[in-house]
Amino acid sequence: MTSTSANLATTTVASANPWALVPPLGNLDAYITAVNRLPMLTVEEEQDYARRLKNDSDLDAAGRLVMSHLRLVVAISRQYLGYGLPHGDLIQEGNVGLMKAVKRFDPDQGVRLVSYAMHWIKAEIHEYILKNWRMVKLATTKAQRKLFFNLRSMKQGLKADAAALDEGTHRDTLSPNEIDTVAQKLNVKREEVIEMETRMSGGDVLLDPSPSDDGENAFGPIAYLADGSHEPTAMIESRQRDALATDGISLALGGLDERSRRIVEERWLKVNDDGSGGMTLHELAAVYGVSAERIRQIEAAAMKKMKKTLAEYA
């Protein structure tokens, strides 16, 4: 088959069913090759399909409008390969924007679909990049988005100009004059330029890194950002300890006889003026006229009874 015959056959197949030229499965290169073979629409064909879609909701017409502009998505997506995201994902998001453009396209506006669709394709790709370039979204406001997609290229241009004038310039950050230049060109505040440059120069850091191969836990921000004093479990335990130390102890002491309560209080709950502990077993033995061993037995029985009361209280 000659080259002319092959091209004619391809055009005939595309006219009958343009989807047949795009393989359902395969690698990215095969997809790009296939969409670049799809025929472009003339102005009259584009207007006809657009009106059929608008007036009759003709899905076949919508499909032909989409298929004829898939190469545009591939071309636009190449401009964003520098962000480190998969080319296939960029194309996929761009195709979503193309379909939105086709759905909203008005043939009576006096513009070609290619001009109208570029905005929607870029908008979807921009949104995808902002959501996936970093774990934490870097740009939310209009000014931040403008800086995100222009700062890096402008920064490289400014550095190239500075290097041409001064070969010893090797700064990674923008100078005050360069910051003012960027802010003026993009019509944003210089503080916003500084903030975005700082955000883009940093990287993602795991709050709680995974253990290393040797089993040791890696040090991460969680180690110094965590506030143990306000951790729910710690707060509950603290309140329980406070309750046991006040109301619980009072209740447990109230269940003892007078001698046992005084022995416990003198031994454990009183502090002398010099900071030393309470009375010793021998000192209490002298007060009650019994042996130190008997005081120890009374104390042990009182402690056992208090533990039971505190356990029930808790």
mmCIF file of C-alpha atoms in Angstrom:
data_model
loop_
_atom_site.group_PDB
_atom_site.id
_atom_site.type_symbol
_atom_site.label_atom_id
_atom_site.label_comp_id
_atom_site.label_asym_id
_atom_site.label_seq_id
_atom_site.Cartn_x
_atom_site.Cartn_y
_atom_site.Cartn_z
ATOM 1 C CA MET A 1 0.000 0.000 0.000
ATOM 2 C CA THR A 2 1.402 3.385 -0.980
ATOM 3 C CA SER A 3 1.815 6.258 1.490
ATOM 4 C CA THR A 4 -1.063 8.151 -0.146
ATOM 5 C CA SER A 5 -3.341 5.133 0.085
ATOM 6 C CA ALA A 6 -2.423 4.600 3.753
ATOM 7 C CA ASN A 7 -3.225 8.208 4.633
ATOM 8 C CA LEU A 8 -6.502 7.961 2.763
ATOM 9 C CA ALA A 9 -7.416 4.789 4.637
ATOM 10 C CA THR A 10 -6.583 6.427 7.950
ATOM 11 C CA THR A 11 -8.756 9.441 7.153
ATOM 12 C CA THR A 12 -11.625 7.157 6.084
ATOM 13 C CA VAL A 13 -11.454 5.198 9.357
ATOM 14 C CA ALA A 14 -11.284 8.443 11.351
ATOM 15 C CA SER A 15 -14.344 9.784 9.581
ATOM 16 C CA ALA A 16 -16.300 6.629 10.336
ATOM 17 C CA ASN A 17 -15.100 6.138 13.895
ATOM 18 C CA PRO A 18 -12.340 8.420 15.193
ATOM 19 C CA TRP A 19 -12.132 6.493 18.487
ATOM 20 C CA ALA A 20 -10.786 3.465 16.603
ATOM 21 C CA LEU A 21 -7.447 5.225 16.083
ATOM 22 C CA VAL A 22 -6.699 5.501 19.809
ATOM 23 C CA PRO A 23 -5.704 2.174 21.362
ATOM 24 C CA PRO A 24 -7.650 1.294 24.542
ATOM 25 C CA LEU A 25 -4.509 -0.072 26.167
ATOM 26 C CA GLY A 26 -0.798 0.424 25.614
ATOM 27 C CA ASN A 27 2.080 2.670 26.594
ATOM 28 C CA LEU A 28 2.059 6.437 26.584
ATOM 29 C CA ASP A 29 4.131 6.745 23.418
ATOM 30 C CA ALA A 30 1.580 4.666 21.501
ATOM 31 C CA TYR A 31 -1.217 6.920 22.762
ATOM 32 C CA ILE A 32 0.603 10.115 21.756
ATOM 33 C CA THR A 33 1.392 8.668 18.329
ATOM 34 C CA ALA A 34 -2.252 7.716 17.871
ATOM 35 C CA VAL A 35 -3.736 11.092 18.829
ATOM 36 C CA ASN A 36 -1.288 12.897 16.562
ATOM 37 C CA ARG A 37 -2.646 10.855 13.650
ATOM 38 C CA LEU A 38 -6.213 12.029 14.256
ATOM 39 C CA PRO A 39 -7.362 14.487 11.576
ATOM 40 C CA MET A 40 -7.968 18.123 12.433
ATOM 41 C CA LEU A 41 -11.408 19.627 11.862
ATOM 42 C CA THR A 42 -12.082 22.413 9.426
ATOM 43 C CA VAL A 43 -13.910 25.522 10.607
ATOM 44 C CA GLU A 44 -17.115 24.314 8.959
ATOM 45 C CA GLU A 45 -16.871 20.839 10.540
ATOM 46 C CA GLU A 46 -16.156 22.303 13.971
ATOM 47 C CA GLN A 47 -19.135 24.653 13.720
ATOM 48 C CA ASP A 48 -21.389 21.840 12.539
ATOM 49 C CA TYR A 49 -20.393 19.456 15.356
ATOM 50 C CA ALA A 50 -20.614 22.209 17.969
ATOM 51 C CA ARG A 51 -24.145 23.135 16.913
ATOM 52 C CA ARG A 52 -25.217 19.506 16.864
ATOM 53 C CA LEU A 53 -23.926 19.161 20.415
ATOM 54 C CA LYS A 54 -25.497 22.406 21.600
ATOM 55 C CA ASN A 55 -28.876 21.968 19.945
ATOM 56 C CA ASP A 56 -29.339 18.199 19.902
ATOM 57 C CA SER A 57 -26.967 16.960 22.646
ATOM 58 C CA ASP A 58 -25.286 14.795 19.998
ATOM 59 C CA LEU A 59 -22.651 12.728 21.836
ATOM 60 C CA ASP A 60 -21.044 11.583 18.583
ATOM 61 C CA ALA A 61 -20.446 15.222 17.670
ATOM 62 C CA ALA A 62 -18.980 15.836 21.150
ATOM 63 C CA GLY A 63 -16.663 12.865 20.683
ATOM 64 C CA ARG A 64 -15.373 14.165 17.374
ATOM 65 C CA LEU A 65 -14.694 17.589 18.898
ATOM 66 C CA VAL A 66 -12.784 15.996 21.747
ATOM 67 C CA MET A 67 -10.820 13.573 19.584
ATOM 68 C CA SER A 68 -9.667 16.236 17.159
ATOM 69 C CA HIS A 69 -8.168 18.264 20.026
ATOM 70 C CA LEU A 70 -6.426 15.501 22.010
ATOM 71 C CA ARG A 71 -3.105 16.511 20.419
ATOM 72 C CA LEU A 72 -3.590 19.961 21.952
ATOM 73 C CA VAL A 73 -3.722 18.394 25.430
ATOM 74 C CA VAL A 74 -0.510 16.477 24.750
ATOM 75 C CA ALA A 75 1.227 19.662 23.621
ATOM 76 C CA ILE A 76 0.083 21.687 26.632
ATOM 77 C CA SER A 77 0.899 18.924 29.122
ATOM 78 C CA ARG A 78 4.532 18.889 27.952
ATOM 79 C CA GLN A 79 4.924 22.410 29.325
ATOM 80 C CA TYR A 80 4.436 21.067 32.869
ATOM 81 C CA LEU A 81 6.816 18.101 32.863
ATOM 82 C CA GLY A 82 9.266 20.058 35.034
ATOM 83 C CA TYR A 83 7.084 19.576 38.112
ATOM 84 C CA GLY A 84 8.058 15.916 38.383
ATOM 85 C CA LEU A 85 4.564 14.488 37.896
ATOM 86 C CA PRO A 86 3.761 11.628 35.463
ATOM 87 C CA HIS A 87 3.137 12.805 31.910
ATOM 88 C CA GLY A 88 0.241 10.385 31.585
ATOM 89 C CA ASP A 89 -1.502 11.906 34.600
ATOM 90 C CA LEU A 90 -1.023 15.411 33.217
ATOM 91 C CA ILE A 91 -2.573 14.335 29.917
ATOM 92 C CA GLN A 92 -5.459 12.670 31.714
ATOM 93 C CA GLU A 93 -6.268 15.796 33.694
ATOM 94 C CA GLY A 94 -5.904 17.909 30.561
ATOM 95 C CA ASN A 95 -8.404 15.655 28.794
ATOM 96 C CA VAL A 96 -10.887 16.329 31.598
ATOM 97 C CA GLY A 97 -10.444 20.054 30.980
ATOM 98 C CA LEU A 98 -10.910 19.507 27.228
ATOM 99 C CA MET A 99 -14.195 17.698 27.781
ATOM 100 C CA LYS A 100 -15.415 20.513 30.029
ATOM 101 C CA ALA A 101 -14.492 23.016 27.312
ATOM 102 C CA VAL A 102 -16.346 21.062 24.637
ATOM 103 C CA LYS A 103 -19.429 20.884 26.835
ATOM 104 C CA ARG A 104 -19.442 24.667 27.370
ATOM 105 C CA PHE A 105 -18.279 25.732 23.914
ATOM 106 C CA ASP A 106 -20.596 28.130 22.074
ATOM 107 C CA PRO A 107 -20.060 28.138 18.280
ATOM 108 C CA ASP A 108 -21.647 31.586 18.042
ATOM 109 C CA GLN A 109 -18.894 33.241 20.111
ATOM 110 C CA GLY A 110 -16.754 33.720 17.019
ATOM 111 C CA VAL A 111 -13.675 31.850 18.326
ATOM 112 C CA ARG A 112 -12.173 28.481 17.516
ATOM 113 C CA LEU A 113 -12.476 25.669 20.032
ATOM 114 C CA VAL A 114 -8.698 25.428 20.280
ATOM 115 C CA SER A 115 -8.492 28.943 21.748
ATOM 116 C CA TYR A 116 -11.390 28.331 24.124
ATOM 117 C CA ALA A 117 -10.174 24.910 25.269
ATOM 118 C CA MET A 118 -6.658 26.037 26.214
ATOM 119 C CA HIS A 119 -7.989 27.802 29.309
ATOM 120 C CA TRP A 120 -9.879 24.751 30.553
ATOM 121 C CA ILE A 121 -7.035 22.348 29.827
ATOM 122 C CA LYS A 122 -4.500 24.481 31.697
ATOM 123 C CA ALA A 123 -6.926 25.036 34.584
ATOM 124 C CA GLU A 124 -7.339 21.292 35.166
ATOM 125 C CA ILE A 125 -3.613 20.631 34.875
ATOM 126 C CA HIS A 126 -2.854 23.506 37.263
ATOM 127 C CA GLU A 127 -5.293 22.141 39.830
ATOM 128 C CA TYR A 128 -3.776 18.673 39.566
ATOM 129 C CA ILE A 129 -0.235 19.984 40.017
ATOM 130 C CA LEU A 130 -1.174 22.095 43.026
ATOM 131 C CA LYS A 131 -2.830 19.121 44.705
ATOM 132 C CA ASN A 132 -0.081 16.607 43.994
ATOM 133 C CA TRP A 133 3.236 18.467 43.740
ATOM 134 C CA ARG A 134 3.638 18.456 47.500
ATOM 135 C CA MET A 135 1.925 16.717 50.376
ATOM 136 C CA VAL A 136 0.802 20.133 51.630
ATOM 137 C CA LYS A 137 -0.863 22.414 49.087
ATOM 138 C CA LEU A 138 1.388 25.401 48.400
ATOM 139 C CA ALA A 139 -0.921 27.822 46.620
ATOM 140 C CA THR A 140 -4.528 28.635 47.464
ATOM 141 C CA THR A 141 -5.009 32.309 46.616
ATOM 142 C CA LYS A 142 -4.913 33.821 43.126
ATOM 143 C CA ALA A 143 -1.609 35.580 43.831
ATOM 144 C CA GLN A 144 -0.037 32.378 45.165
ATOM 145 C CA ARG A 145 -1.137 30.413 42.101
ATOM 146 C CA LYS A 146 0.329 33.079 39.829
ATOM 147 C CA LEU A 147 3.625 32.932 41.702
ATOM 148 C CA PHE A 148 3.708 29.143 41.782
ATOM 149 C CA PHE A 149 3.479 28.784 38.001
ATOM 150 C CA ASN A 150 5.747 31.742 37.120
ATOM 151 C CA LEU A 151 8.301 32.200 39.887
ATOM 152 C CA ARG A 152 10.629 29.370 38.918
ATOM 153 C CA SER A 153 10.937 30.373 35.241
ATOM 154 C CA MET A 154 11.295 34.055 36.149
ATOM 155 C CA LYS A 155 13.903 33.191 38.751
ATOM 156 C CA GLN A 156 15.935 31.246 36.194
ATOM 157 C CA GLY A 157 15.743 34.166 33.765
ATOM 158 C CA LEU A 158 16.886 36.631 36.400
ATOM 159 C CA LYS A 159 19.779 34.364 37.415
ATOM 160 C CA ALA A 160 20.841 34.027 33.787
ATOM 161 C CA ASP A 161 20.863 37.800 33.409
ATOM 162 C CA ALA A 162 22.829 38.186 36.642
ATOM 163 C CA ALA A 163 25.355 35.553 35.563
ATOM 164 C CA ALA A 164 25.873 37.344 32.253
ATOM 165 C CA LEU A 165 26.717 40.534 34.116
ATOM 166 C CA ASP A 166 28.631 38.931 36.966
ATOM 167 C CA GLU A 167 30.056 35.434 36.503
ATOM 168 C CA GLY A 168 30.624 35.148 40.252
ATOM 169 C CA THR A 169 26.923 35.202 41.068
ATOM 170 C CA HIS A 170 25.821 31.824 42.454
ATOM 171 C CA ARG A 171 22.980 32.758 44.801
ATOM 172 C CA ASP A 172 20.030 30.369 45.127
ATOM 173 C CA THR A 173 17.702 33.026 46.524
ATOM 174 C CA LEU A 174 16.390 36.186 44.924
ATOM 175 C CA SER A 175 18.039 39.473 45.762
ATOM 176 C CA PRO A 176 15.876 42.375 47.064
ATOM 177 C CA ASN A 177 15.943 43.999 43.611
ATOM 178 C CA GLU A 178 14.947 40.740 41.920
ATOM 179 C CA ILE A 179 12.080 40.298 44.392
ATOM 180 C CA ASP A 180 10.823 43.773 43.514
ATOM 181 C CA THR A 181 11.092 42.950 39.800
ATOM 182 C CA VAL A 182 9.045 39.748 40.160
ATOM 183 C CA ALA A 183 6.438 41.448 42.321
ATOM 184 C CA GLN A 184 6.044 44.259 39.808
ATOM 185 C CA LYS A 185 5.765 41.966 36.768
ATOM 186 C CA LEU A 186 3.221 39.664 38.392
ATOM 187 C CA ASN A 187 1.392 42.463 40.214
ATOM 188 C CA VAL A 188 1.726 40.872 43.655
ATOM 189 C CA LYS A 189 3.188 41.988 46.980
ATOM 190 C CA ARG A 190 6.910 41.485 47.535
ATOM 191 C CA GLU A 191 6.090 39.685 50.809
ATOM 192 C CA GLU A 192 4.124 37.135 48.794
ATOM 193 C CA VAL A 193 7.121 36.588 46.524
ATOM 194 C CA ILE A 194 9.372 35.937 49.523
ATOM 195 C CA GLU A 195 6.852 33.557 51.092
ATOM 196 C CA MET A 196 6.358 31.540 47.896
ATOM 197 C CA GLU A 197 10.103 31.291 47.287
ATOM 198 C CA THR A 198 10.505 29.912 50.818
ATOM 199 C CA ARG A 199 7.682 27.427 50.315
ATOM 200 C CA MET A 200 9.020 26.152 46.997
ATOM 201 C CA SER A 201 12.589 25.821 48.244
ATOM 202 C CA GLY A 202 11.541 23.577 51.114
ATOM 203 C CA GLY A 203 10.529 19.941 51.000
ATOM 204 C CA ASP A 204 8.038 17.627 52.657
ATOM 205 C CA VAL A 205 9.046 16.273 56.058
ATOM 206 C CA LEU A 206 7.308 13.310 57.661
ATOM 207 C CA LEU A 207 6.018 14.139 61.133
ATOM 208 C CA ASP A 208 6.571 10.563 62.275
ATOM 209 C CA PRO A 209 9.298 8.882 60.157
ATOM 210 C CA SER A 210 9.290 5.112 59.755
ATOM 211 C CA PRO A 211 11.906 3.051 61.615
ATOM 212 C CA SER A 212 15.196 2.573 59.805
ATOM 213 C CA ASP A 213 16.471 -0.767 58.506
ATOM 214 C CA ASP A 214 18.320 -1.447 61.754
ATOM 215 C CA GLY A 215 15.122 -1.041 63.772
ATOM 216 C CA GLU A 216 15.950 2.340 65.251
ATOM 217 C CA ASN A 217 13.295 5.060 65.145
ATOM 218 C CA ALA A 218 14.253 8.060 63.021
ATOM 219 C CA PHE A 219 14.025 11.476 64.635
ATOM 220 C CA GLY A 220 11.154 13.571 63.306
ATOM 221 C CA PRO A 221 9.237 16.755 64.142
ATOM 222 C CA ILE A 222 6.652 14.733 66.062
ATOM 223 C CA ALA A 223 9.283 14.334 68.776
ATOM 224 C CA TYR A 224 9.311 18.037 69.597
ATOM 225 C CA LEU A 225 5.919 19.140 68.269
ATOM 226 C CA ALA A 226 3.852 16.758 70.377
ATOM 227 C CA ASP A 227 2.298 18.328 73.488
ATOM 228 C CA GLY A 228 1.990 15.508 75.971
ATOM 229 C CA SER A 229 0.291 17.701 78.551
ATOM 230 C CA HIS A 230 -2.792 18.021 76.349
ATOM 231 C CA GLU A 231 -2.880 14.459 75.058
ATOM 232 C CA PRO A 232 -6.389 13.095 75.904
ATOM 233 C CA THR A 233 -5.211 9.917 77.643
ATOM 234 C CA ALA A 234 -2.627 11.828 79.688
ATOM 235 C CA MET A 235 -5.237 14.416 80.705
ATOM 236 C CA ILE A 236 -7.659 11.716 81.882
ATOM 237 C CA GLU A 237 -4.921 9.979 83.852
ATOM 238 C CA SER A 238 -3.872 13.296 85.401
ATOM 239 C CA ARG A 239 -7.437 14.051 86.514
ATOM 240 C CA GLN A 240 -7.745 10.559 87.983
ATOM 241 C CA ARG A 241 -4.496 10.986 89.927
ATOM 242 C CA ASP A 242 -5.654 14.346 91.259
ATOM 243 C CA ALA A 243 -8.975 12.864 92.346
ATOM 244 C CA LEU A 244 -7.276 9.936 94.082
ATOM 245 C CA ALA A 245 -4.800 12.276 95.811
ATOM 246 C CA THR A 246 -7.580 14.428 97.284
ATOM 247 C CA ASP A 247 -11.054 12.957 97.591
ATOM 248 C CA GLY A 248 -9.822 9.355 97.316
ATOM 249 C CA ILE A 249 -7.286 9.689 100.131
ATOM 250 C CA SER A 250 -9.771 11.493 102.366
ATOM 251 C CA LEU A 251 -12.345 8.739 101.801
ATOM 252 C CA ALA A 252 -9.788 6.004 102.484
ATOM 253 C CA LEU A 253 -8.579 7.686 105.699
ATOM 254 C CA GLY A 254 -12.179 8.112 106.825
ATOM 255 C CA GLY A 255 -12.593 4.329 106.798
ATOM 256 C CA LEU A 256 -9.792 3.787 109.358
ATOM 257 C CA ASP A 257 -9.972 3.831 113.130
ATOM 258 C CA GLU A 258 -8.424 6.811 114.896
ATOM 259 C CA ARG A 259 -5.113 5.119 115.778
ATOM 260 C CA SER A 260 -4.566 3.648 112.308
ATOM 261 C CA ARG A 261 -5.446 6.958 110.649
ATOM 262 C CA ARG A 262 -2.983 8.874 112.835
ATOM 263 C CA ILE A 263 -0.184 6.370 112.195
ATOM 264 C CA VAL A 264 -0.672 6.663 108.436
ATOM 265 C CA GLU A 265 -0.876 10.454 108.579
ATOM 266 C CA GLU A 266 2.202 10.781 110.770
ATOM 267 C CA ARG A 267 4.210 8.335 108.655
ATOM 268 C CA TRP A 268 3.264 9.428 105.140
ATOM 269 C CA LEU A 269 1.190 12.585 104.966
ATOM 270 C CA LYS A 270 3.085 15.010 107.170
ATOM 271 C CA VAL A 271 6.330 16.816 106.401
ATOM 272 C CA ASN A 272 8.504 18.473 109.034
ATOM 273 C CA ASP A 273 9.598 22.096 108.778
ATOM 274 C CA ASP A 274 13.071 21.028 107.640
ATOM 275 C CA GLY A 275 11.589 19.049 104.737
ATOM 276 C CA SER A 276 12.185 15.646 106.275
ATOM 277 C CA GLY A 277 9.551 12.922 106.464
ATOM 278 C CA GLY A 278 7.105 12.147 109.271
ATOM 279 C CA MET A 279 7.574 10.172 112.458
ATOM 280 C CA THR A 280 9.492 6.895 112.500
ATOM 281 C CA LEU A 281 8.158 3.551 113.697
ATOM 282 C CA HIS A 282 10.103 3.880 116.962
ATOM 283 C CA GLU A 283 8.766 7.382 117.603
ATOM 284 C CA LEU A 284 5.177 6.226 117.137
ATOM 285 C CA ALA A 285 5.874 3.145 119.250
ATOM 286 C CA ALA A 286 6.939 5.435 122.092
ATOM 287 C CA VAL A 287 3.738 7.508 121.710
ATOM 288 C CA TYR A 288 1.409 4.471 121.917
ATOM 289 C CA GLY A 289 3.505 2.417 124.341
ATOM 290 C CA VAL A 290 3.872 -0.583 122.001
ATOM 291 C CA SER A 291 6.719 -2.077 120.003
ATOM 292 C CA ALA A 292 7.862 -0.760 116.647
ATOM 293 C CA GLU A 293 6.843 -4.099 115.078
ATOM 294 C CA ARG A 294 3.282 -3.592 116.295
ATOM 295 C CA ILE A 295 3.202 -0.115 114.726
ATOM 296 C CA ARG A 296 4.424 -1.671 111.444
ATOM 297 C CA GLN A 297 1.638 -4.274 111.569
ATOM 298 C CA ILE A 298 -1.032 -1.623 112.187
ATOM 299 C CA GLU A 299 0.385 0.466 109.344
ATOM 300 C CA ALA A 300 0.402 -2.524 106.933
ATOM 301 C CA ALA A 301 -3.221 -3.404 107.770
ATOM 302 C CA ALA A 302 -4.281 0.253 107.356
ATOM 303 C CA MET A 303 -2.513 0.497 103.987
ATOM 304 C CA LYS A 304 -4.201 -2.692 102.747
ATOM 305 C CA LYS A 305 -7.610 -1.341 103.725
ATOM 306 C CA MET A 306 -6.899 2.029 102.086
ATOM 307 C CA LYS A 307 -5.812 0.355 98.804
ATOM 308 C CA LYS A 308 -9.089 -1.525 98.658
ATOM 309 C CA THR A 309 -11.073 1.659 99.254
ATOM 310 C CA LEU A 310 -9.066 3.572 96.619
ATOM 311 C CA ALA A 311 -9.554 0.756 94.069
ATOM 312 C CA GLU A 312 -13.301 0.891 94.563
ATOM 313 C CA TYR A 313 -13.258 4.692 94.345
ATOM 314 C CA ALA A 314 -11.283 4.659 91.098
#
